[in-house]
Coordinates of C-alpha atoms and ligand atoms in Angstrom, one line a residue:
M1 CA -5.4 -29.5 -9.8
P2 CA -7.6 -29.7 -6.6
E3 CA -9.6 -26.7 -5.6
R4 CA -8.0 -24.4 -3.2
A5 CA -9.3 -22.5 -0.1
A6 CA -7.7 -20.2 2.5
I7 CA -8.4 -19.8 6.2
I8 CA -7.1 -16.5 7.5
L9 CA -6.7 -16.4 11.3
A10 CA -7.5 -13.0 12.7
A11 CA -9.4 -13.7 16.0
G12 CA -6.5 -12.6 18.3
Q13 CA -7.1 -9.5 20.4
G14 CA -4.1 -7.6 19.2
T15 CA -3.9 -5.7 22.5
R16 CA -0.3 -4.8 22.1
M17 CA -1.2 -2.5 19.2
K18 CA -3.1 -0.3 21.8
S19 CA -5.5 0.6 19.0
A20 CA -9.3 1.1 18.6
L21 CA -8.8 -0.5 15.1
P22 CA -8.5 -4.3 14.8
K23 CA -4.8 -5.1 14.4
V24 CA -5.1 -6.7 11.0
L25 CA -6.7 -3.5 9.6
H26 CA -3.5 -1.6 10.2
P27 CA -1.7 -0.9 6.9
V28 CA 1.7 -2.0 5.6
A29 CA 2.7 -0.2 2.4
G30 CA -0.7 1.3 2.1
R31 CA -2.8 -1.9 2.4
S32 CA -4.3 -3.4 5.5
M33 CA -2.6 -6.6 6.7
V34 CA -5.7 -8.7 6.3
D35 CA -5.9 -7.5 2.6
W36 CA -2.3 -8.7 2.1
S37 CA -3.4 -12.1 3.2
I38 CA -6.6 -12.1 1.2
D39 CA -4.7 -10.9 -1.9
L40 CA -2.1 -13.7 -1.4
A41 CA -4.9 -16.3 -1.2
R42 CA -6.4 -15.0 -4.4
R43 CA -3.1 -14.9 -6.2
V44 CA -2.5 -18.6 -5.5
G45 CA -6.0 -19.4 -6.8
C46 CA -8.1 -19.9 -3.7
Q47 CA -11.8 -19.8 -4.7
R48 CA -12.9 -19.8 -1.1
I49 CA -11.4 -17.5 1.6
V50 CA -12.7 -17.6 5.2
T51 CA -11.4 -15.1 7.7
V52 CA -11.7 -16.1 11.4
I53 CA -12.5 -13.2 13.6
S54 CA -13.5 -12.4 17.1
P55 CA -17.2 -11.8 17.9
N56 CA -16.6 -8.1 18.7
A57 CA -14.7 -7.2 15.5
N58 CA -17.5 -5.5 13.7
V59 CA -15.3 -3.3 11.6
L60 CA -13.3 -6.3 10.5
R61 CA -16.4 -8.3 9.7
E62 CA -17.7 -5.5 7.5
H63 CA -14.4 -5.0 5.8
V64 CA -14.3 -8.7 4.8
A65 CA -18.0 -8.7 3.9
A66 CA -17.4 -5.7 1.6
A67 CA -14.9 -7.8 -0.4
F68 CA -16.6 -11.3 -0.4
G69 CA -20.1 -11.0 1.1
D70 CA -21.5 -12.2 4.4
N71 CA -20.1 -15.7 4.4
A72 CA -16.5 -14.6 4.2
S73 CA -15.9 -14.6 8.0
A74 CA -16.3 -17.1 10.7
V75 CA -16.5 -16.2 14.4
Q76 CA -14.3 -17.9 17.0
D77 CA -15.7 -17.3 20.5
P78 CA -13.8 -17.5 22.8
P79 CA -10.3 -17.8 21.3
L80 CA -8.9 -21.2 22.5
G81 CA -5.9 -21.5 20.2
T82 CA -4.9 -21.7 16.5
G83 CA -6.3 -25.2 16.1
H84 CA -9.6 -24.1 17.6
A85 CA -9.6 -21.0 15.3
V86 CA -9.2 -23.2 12.2
Q87 CA -12.1 -25.4 13.4
A88 CA -14.2 -22.2 13.6
A89 CA -14.0 -22.1 9.8
E90 CA -15.1 -25.7 9.2
S91 CA -18.8 -25.0 8.7
A92 CA -18.0 -22.1 6.3
L93 CA -16.1 -24.6 4.2
S94 CA -18.6 -27.4 4.4
G95 CA -18.7 -29.3 1.1
F96 CA -15.2 -28.2 0.2
A97 CA -12.9 -31.2 -0.5
G98 CA -9.8 -29.5 -1.9
D99 CA -6.5 -28.2 -0.5
V100 CA -6.6 -25.6 2.4
I101 CA -3.9 -23.0 3.2
V102 CA -3.9 -21.6 6.7
L103 CA -2.6 -18.0 6.8
Y104 CA -2.4 -15.4 9.6
G105 CA -4.1 -12.0 9.2
D106 CA -1.0 -10.3 10.8
T107 CA 1.7 -11.7 8.6
P108 CA 1.6 -9.6 5.5
L109 CA 4.8 -10.3 3.5
I110 CA 4.5 -14.0 2.6
P111 CA 5.6 -14.6 -1.0
A112 CA 3.1 -16.4 -3.3
S113 CA 5.9 -18.7 -4.4
A114 CA 6.2 -20.1 -0.9
V115 CA 2.5 -20.9 -0.8
E116 CA 2.6 -22.5 -4.2
A117 CA 5.5 -24.6 -3.0
L118 CA 3.4 -25.9 -0.1
F119 CA 0.5 -26.8 -2.4
D120 CA 3.0 -28.5 -4.7
E121 CA 4.1 -30.7 -1.7
L122 CA 0.5 -31.8 -1.2
E123 CA 0.2 -32.6 -4.9
A124 CA 3.4 -34.6 -4.6
G125 CA 1.8 -36.7 -1.9
A126 CA 2.5 -35.0 1.4
G127 CA -0.2 -35.0 4.0
V128 CA 0.9 -31.6 5.5
G129 CA 3.1 -28.8 4.2
V130 CA 4.5 -26.3 6.6
L131 CA 6.3 -23.0 5.8
G132 CA 9.4 -22.7 8.0
F133 CA 12.3 -20.3 8.3
E134 CA 15.7 -20.2 10.0
A135 CA 15.3 -17.7 12.8
D136 CA 18.1 -15.5 14.1
E137 CA 16.5 -15.6 17.5
P138 CA 14.0 -18.5 17.6
G139 CA 12.6 -17.2 20.9
A140 CA 8.8 -18.0 21.2
Y141 CA 8.4 -19.6 17.8
G142 CA 7.3 -23.2 17.4
R143 CA 10.3 -25.4 16.5
L144 CA 10.2 -27.7 13.5
V145 CA 11.5 -31.2 14.5
T146 CA 12.7 -32.9 11.4
S147 CA 14.2 -36.3 10.8
G148 CA 17.3 -37.1 8.6
A149 CA 15.2 -38.0 5.6
G150 CA 13.8 -34.4 5.3
E151 CA 10.6 -35.4 7.0
L152 CA 8.9 -33.1 9.4
E153 CA 8.1 -35.2 12.5
A154 CA 6.4 -32.6 14.8
I155 CA 6.0 -29.0 15.7
V156 CA 6.8 -28.2 19.3
E157 CA 5.8 -24.9 20.8
A158 CA 8.6 -23.1 22.7
K159 CA 6.8 -23.3 26.0
D160 CA 6.5 -27.1 25.7
A161 CA 9.9 -27.7 24.2
S162 CA 12.8 -29.6 25.8
A163 CA 16.2 -27.9 26.0
D164 CA 17.4 -29.8 23.0
E165 CA 14.3 -28.8 21.0
L166 CA 14.8 -25.2 22.0
R167 CA 18.2 -25.3 20.2
I168 CA 16.5 -25.9 16.8
R169 CA 16.6 -22.8 14.7
L170 CA 14.1 -24.0 12.0
C171 CA 10.9 -22.4 13.1
N172 CA 7.2 -22.5 12.2
S173 CA 5.9 -19.5 10.3
G174 CA 2.3 -20.6 11.0
V175 CA 1.5 -21.1 7.3
M176 CA 0.4 -24.6 6.7
A177 CA -1.2 -26.5 3.7
V178 CA -3.4 -29.6 4.3
R179 CA -6.2 -31.2 2.4
A180 CA -9.5 -30.1 4.0
E181 CA -10.7 -33.6 4.9
R182 CA -7.4 -34.4 6.7
L183 CA -7.3 -31.0 8.4
F184 CA -10.7 -31.2 10.1
R185 CA -10.4 -34.9 10.8
L186 CA -7.1 -34.4 12.6
L187 CA -8.1 -31.2 14.4
A188 CA -11.0 -33.2 16.0
N189 CA -8.3 -35.2 17.9
V190 CA -6.2 -32.2 19.0
T191 CA -6.4 -31.6 22.8
N192 CA -5.4 -28.7 25.0
D193 CA -3.1 -30.7 27.1
N194 CA -0.1 -28.4 27.0
K195 CA 1.5 -25.5 28.8
K196 CA -0.8 -22.9 27.3
G197 CA -3.9 -24.9 27.6
E198 CA -4.7 -24.1 24.0
Y199 CA -5.8 -26.2 21.0
Y200 CA -2.7 -26.0 18.8
L201 CA -3.0 -26.2 15.0
T202 CA 0.6 -27.3 15.0
D203 CA -0.3 -30.6 16.8
I204 CA -1.8 -32.0 13.5
V205 CA 1.8 -32.6 12.2
G206 CA 2.4 -35.3 14.9
L207 CA -1.1 -36.7 14.3
A208 CA -0.5 -36.9 10.6
R209 CA 2.8 -38.7 11.1
A210 CA 1.1 -41.1 13.5
E211 CA -1.3 -42.1 10.7
G212 CA 1.6 -42.6 8.4
A213 CA 1.3 -39.4 6.3
S214 CA 4.4 -37.6 5.2
C215 CA 4.9 -34.0 6.3
K216 CA 7.2 -31.6 4.5
V217 CA 8.8 -28.2 5.3
V218 CA 9.2 -25.5 2.7
T219 CA 11.5 -22.6 3.7
C220 CA 11.6 -18.9 3.1
R221 CA 13.4 -15.9 4.5
E222 CA 12.7 -14.7 8.0
A223 CA 11.8 -11.2 6.8
D224 CA 9.1 -12.7 4.6
V225 CA 7.2 -14.3 7.5
M226 CA 7.4 -11.4 10.0
G227 CA 4.3 -11.2 12.2
V228 CA 3.0 -8.0 13.6
N229 CA 1.9 -7.7 17.2
S230 CA 2.9 -4.1 18.1
R231 CA 3.5 -0.7 16.5
A232 CA 7.2 -1.4 16.6
E233 CA 6.7 -4.6 14.6
L234 CA 4.3 -2.8 12.3
A235 CA 7.2 -0.4 11.5
R236 CA 9.6 -3.3 11.1
A237 CA 7.2 -5.0 8.6
E238 CA 6.9 -1.7 6.7
A239 CA 10.7 -1.5 6.6
A240 CA 11.1 -5.1 5.5
F241 CA 8.6 -4.4 2.6
Q242 CA 10.4 -1.3 1.6
T243 CA 13.8 -3.0 1.6
R244 CA 12.5 -5.9 -0.5
R245 CA 10.7 -3.6 -3.0
R246 CA 13.7 -1.3 -3.5
G247 CA 15.8 -4.3 -4.2
E248 CA 13.3 -5.7 -6.7
L249 CA 13.0 -2.4 -8.5
L250 CA 16.8 -1.8 -8.7
D251 CA 17.1 -5.3 -10.1
A252 CA 14.4 -4.5 -12.7
G253 CA 16.2 -1.5 -14.0
V254 CA 15.0 1.5 -12.0
T255 CA 17.7 4.0 -10.9
M256 CA 17.6 5.3 -7.4
T257 CA 20.4 7.5 -6.1
A258 CA 19.4 6.9 -2.4
P259 CA 17.0 4.0 -2.4
E260 CA 16.8 3.9 1.4
T261 CA 14.9 7.3 1.2
V262 CA 12.3 6.2 -1.3
F263 CA 9.0 4.7 -0.1
F264 CA 6.7 2.5 -2.3
A265 CA 3.1 1.3 -1.8
Y266 CA 2.1 -2.3 -2.2
D267 CA 1.0 -1.7 -5.8
T268 CA 3.5 0.9 -7.1
I269 CA 4.5 0.2 -10.7
I270 CA 7.8 1.7 -11.9
E271 CA 9.0 0.7 -15.3
P272 CA 12.7 0.2 -16.2
D273 CA 14.8 3.3 -16.9
V274 CA 12.9 5.5 -14.5
L275 CA 15.1 7.7 -12.3
I276 CA 13.9 8.4 -8.8
E277 CA 15.9 11.0 -6.8
P278 CA 16.1 10.9 -3.0
N279 CA 13.2 11.4 -0.6
V280 CA 10.2 10.4 -2.8
V281 CA 7.0 8.9 -1.4
F282 CA 4.6 6.8 -3.5
G283 CA 1.1 6.3 -2.1
P284 CA -1.2 3.6 -3.6
G285 CA -2.1 3.6 -7.3
V286 CA 1.0 5.0 -9.0
H287 CA 2.3 3.9 -12.4
V288 CA 5.5 5.5 -13.8
R289 CA 6.6 4.7 -17.3
G290 CA 10.0 4.3 -18.7
G291 CA 12.4 7.3 -19.0
A292 CA 10.4 9.4 -16.6
K293 CA 12.2 11.3 -13.8
I294 CA 10.8 11.6 -10.3
R295 CA 12.9 14.3 -8.7
A296 CA 13.6 14.8 -5.0
F297 CA 11.0 15.4 -2.3
S298 CA 8.0 14.6 -4.5
H299 CA 4.8 12.8 -3.3
L300 CA 2.7 10.8 -5.7
E301 CA -0.6 8.9 -5.2
G302 CA -3.2 7.6 -7.6
A303 CA -1.2 9.1 -10.5
N304 CA 0.0 8.0 -13.9
V305 CA 3.2 9.4 -15.3
E306 CA 4.0 8.7 -19.0
E307 CA 7.3 8.2 -20.7
L308 CA 10.0 10.9 -20.3
A309 CA 7.9 13.1 -18.1
E310 CA 9.7 15.0 -15.3
I311 CA 8.1 15.4 -11.9
G312 CA 9.5 17.7 -9.2
P313 CA 11.6 18.5 -7.3
Y314 CA 8.9 19.1 -4.6
A315 CA 5.9 18.2 -6.7
R316 CA 2.6 16.6 -5.5
L317 CA 0.6 14.4 -7.7
R318 CA -2.8 13.4 -6.2
P319 CA -5.4 10.8 -7.4
G320 CA -6.4 11.2 -11.0
A321 CA -3.2 13.1 -12.0
H322 CA -2.2 11.9 -15.5
I323 CA 1.0 13.4 -16.7
G324 CA 1.6 13.0 -20.4
E325 CA 4.7 12.0 -22.3
S326 CA 7.6 14.5 -21.8
A327 CA 5.4 16.8 -19.8
R328 CA 7.0 18.7 -16.8
I329 CA 5.5 19.3 -13.4
G330 CA 7.9 21.4 -11.3
N331 CA 8.4 22.6 -7.8
F332 CA 5.4 23.2 -5.6
V333 CA 2.9 22.2 -8.3
E334 CA -0.1 20.2 -7.1
V335 CA -2.1 18.2 -9.7
K336 CA -5.4 16.4 -8.9
K337 CA -7.8 14.7 -11.3
T338 CA -6.2 16.5 -14.2
R339 CA -4.8 15.2 -17.5
V340 CA -1.6 17.1 -18.5
G341 CA -1.0 16.7 -22.3
K342 CA 2.1 15.6 -24.0
G343 CA 4.9 18.1 -23.6
A344 CA 2.9 20.5 -21.5
K345 CA 4.6 22.4 -18.7
A346 CA 3.7 23.6 -15.2
N347 CA 7.1 24.4 -13.8
H348 CA 6.4 26.3 -10.7
L349 CA 3.9 27.0 -7.9
A350 CA 0.5 26.0 -9.3
Y351 CA -2.8 24.2 -8.3
L352 CA -4.2 22.2 -11.2
G353 CA -7.4 20.4 -10.0
D354 CA -10.3 18.9 -12.0
G355 CA -8.8 19.9 -15.4
D356 CA -7.6 18.9 -18.8
I357 CA -4.5 20.5 -20.2
G358 CA -3.7 20.2 -23.9
Q359 CA -0.4 19.2 -25.6
N360 CA 2.5 21.7 -25.2
A361 CA 0.4 24.1 -23.2
N362 CA 2.4 26.3 -20.8
I363 CA 1.1 27.0 -17.3
G364 CA 2.8 29.9 -15.7
A365 CA 4.0 30.2 -12.1
G366 CA 1.2 30.9 -9.6
T367 CA -1.7 29.6 -11.8
I368 CA -4.7 28.4 -9.9
F369 CA -7.6 26.3 -11.2
C370 CA -10.4 27.7 -8.9
N371 CA -12.3 24.4 -9.0
Y372 CA -14.5 24.6 -5.9
D373 CA -17.3 26.9 -4.7
G374 CA -17.7 25.2 -1.3
F375 CA -20.4 22.8 -2.8
L376 CA -19.3 21.4 -6.1
K377 CA -16.2 20.9 -8.2
Y378 CA -15.9 22.3 -11.8
Q379 CA -13.7 21.6 -14.8
T380 CA -11.0 23.8 -16.3
R381 CA -10.0 22.9 -19.9
I382 CA -7.0 24.3 -21.6
G383 CA -6.3 23.7 -25.3
D384 CA -3.2 22.6 -27.1
N385 CA -0.4 25.2 -27.2
A386 CA -2.2 27.6 -24.9
F387 CA -0.2 29.9 -22.7
I388 CA -1.4 30.8 -19.2
G389 CA 0.5 33.8 -17.9
S390 CA 1.8 33.8 -14.3
N391 CA -0.5 34.4 -11.4
S392 CA -3.7 33.7 -13.2
A393 CA -6.8 32.5 -11.5
L394 CA -9.0 30.4 -13.9
V395 CA -12.5 30.2 -12.3
A396 CA -14.1 26.9 -13.3
P397 CA -16.0 25.9 -15.2
V398 CA -14.0 27.6 -17.9
R399 CA -12.3 26.7 -21.3
I400 CA -9.2 28.2 -22.8
G401 CA -9.1 27.6 -26.6
N402 CA -6.1 26.1 -28.5
G403 CA -3.2 28.5 -28.8
A404 CA -4.9 31.2 -26.7
Y405 CA -2.9 33.5 -24.3
V406 CA -4.1 34.5 -20.9
A407 CA -2.3 37.7 -19.6
S408 CA -0.4 37.4 -16.4
G409 CA -2.4 38.3 -13.3
S410 CA -5.8 37.6 -14.9
V411 CA -8.9 36.4 -13.2
I412 CA -10.6 34.4 -16.0
T413 CA -14.3 33.8 -15.6
E414 CA -15.4 33.5 -19.2
N415 CA -14.3 31.0 -21.9
V416 CA -11.4 32.2 -24.1
S417 CA -11.5 31.6 -27.9
A418 CA -8.7 29.8 -29.7
D419 CA -5.7 32.1 -30.5
A420 CA -7.1 35.0 -28.6
L421 CA -5.5 37.1 -25.8
A422 CA -7.6 37.4 -22.7
L423 CA -6.8 40.1 -20.1
G424 CA -8.7 39.9 -16.9
R425 CA -7.0 42.6 -14.8
G426 CA -7.0 46.4 -14.1
R427 CA -5.3 48.5 -16.8
Q428 CA -2.0 50.0 -15.8
T429 CA -1.8 53.8 -15.5
E430 CA 1.2 56.0 -14.8
K431 CA 1.3 59.5 -13.1
P432 CA 4.6 61.2 -14.0
G433 CA 6.6 62.8 -11.1
W434 CA 4.0 61.6 -8.5
A435 CA 6.5 59.9 -6.2
T436 CA 8.8 63.0 -6.0
N437 CA 5.8 65.2 -5.1
F438 CA 4.6 62.7 -2.5
R439 CA 8.0 62.5 -0.8
T440 CA 8.4 66.3 -0.7
Q441 CA 4.9 66.8 0.8
K442 CA 5.3 64.1 3.4
A443 CA 8.8 65.3 4.5
A444 CA 7.3 68.8 5.1
E445 CA 4.4 67.3 7.1
K446 CA 6.8 65.4 9.3
A447 CA 9.1 68.5 9.9
S448 CA 6.2 70.7 10.9
K449 CA 5.3 68.2 13.7
T450 CA 8.7 68.1 15.3
Ligands
UD1_501 C1 1.9 -19.6 16.4 C2 2.3 -21.0 16.2 C3 3.9 -21.1 16.3 C4 4.5 -20.2 15.3 C5 4.0 -18.8 15.4 C6 4.4 -18.0 14.3 C7 0.6 -22.5 17.1 C8 0.1 -23.3 18.3 N1 1.7 -21.8 17.3 O1 2.3 -19.2 17.7 O2 4.3 -22.4 16.1 O3 5.9 -20.2 15.4 O4 2.5 -18.8 15.4 O5 4.1 -16.6 14.5 O6 -0.1 -22.4 16.1 N2 -5.4 -16.8 16.5 C9 -6.8 -16.9 16.5 N3 -7.4 -17.5 17.5 C10 -6.8 -18.1 18.5 C11 -5.4 -17.9 18.6 C12 -4.7 -17.3 17.6 O7 -7.4 -16.5 15.5 O8 -7.4 -18.6 19.4 C13 -4.7 -16.1 15.4 C14 -4.0 -14.8 15.9 O9 -4.9 -13.7 15.7 C15 -2.8 -14.8 15.0 C16 -2.5 -16.2 14.7 O10 -3.7 -17.0 15.0 O11 -3.1 -14.2 13.7 C17 -1.3 -16.8 15.6 O12 -1.7 -16.7 16.9 P1 -0.6 -16.4 18.0 O13 -1.3 -16.5 19.3 O14 0.2 -15.2 17.7 O15 0.3 -17.7 17.9 P2 1.7 -17.9 18.5 O16 1.6 -18.3 19.9 O17 2.6 -16.8 18.2
CA502 CA1 2.3 -14.6 17.3

């Protein structure tokens, strides 16, 4: 198999986003659009990935450099069209003789299978492979002009198209596969003699046909090639991702009673036989194992949930929450950087941060791990089978031994030994008849004043 490289076009200005942030750094499903393209390039085996950026996109250059080092971006200055943008990546790919895939930085939902199919066309002898789709409204998209024999003859931009060509509904997604040598050789012959006065990447199809090479179209769904130019389109891309992911998870054996109200991140892993109730949001980094229940109105990010655990309703799992098998995290419980042991329970109203909770421990309502002194964070460790009475404040660093009890309403500042009872509260006293005397006295006082 020839080596593979990707060129990701991201030098457009993205003015319609009305944002200080470069367009391709806006997230879809918790991951920036350019990272979607980079991830796609990696998944199809591209060893070299060059992102074409505009000269003033410092944040974007640094973002790409953080992933791949300084040679990962090429500057296009000024932007003279998609063909010109690809040429800007030529020197970064000098010496590369394999297959190139051109991707856009603002088109996040392309399936890897579509790109693999394009590379397959090259391996089967095609000179150029283009990813196309049947558009509901072809509008401004480039049209794919095909011949009867399934051959792609040319791509015509809407502005340059004839009335007949405008009726074609098979459109260009922008994704194109070409061997590097042919790509840069043909691009050198592309002119800007067209309505937009731009150097069109799409012109290489006609040039490849003129030199006798075959050009092939691979198709995918319109929703998979949705490009983002505005906040409204960003929201549409998000919605398209969510619709696709919900469908995949339902097919994979996840139960959702109202899937349209459940939101996933790009990397959410939900195993078969998980139940997800309505109105649940998954941020990045969540893995939920089989048989777990995620109940309504819960928010999870950076969390692991083991088999048969039950989360919510109204629970919040933050990064580093690890909820053990059959454990229960109930309403208004927040868990951060804390391992909750097998079968342990925190059913109501608690903050569990920077801790470790043993198997079958019971954390009462209103328990707070006081983990922070304004400067540093400290650990709270609770042993197996320990019982923390309601409304206890555990001032970290602190350890509660296996099987120990903490009395309700305690403020615990010292370690508690295994199987002990710790009380950290004022002792209750009682004054018989006090209330009667108080009322009599106060009533007399009030009467003397009126
Ligand atoms: C392009 C295609 C069109 C296709 C459509 C799909 C061409 C000539 N046209 O049109 O056939 O249907 O995409 O969305 O290729 N970019 C640069 N530098 C430039 C110009 C563009 O980096 O000088 C980048 C943009 O940031 C963007 C991508 O290339 O990521 C596409 O550019 P855009 O101007 O949106 O192309 P379209 O005119 O929509
Ligand atoms: Ca566009």
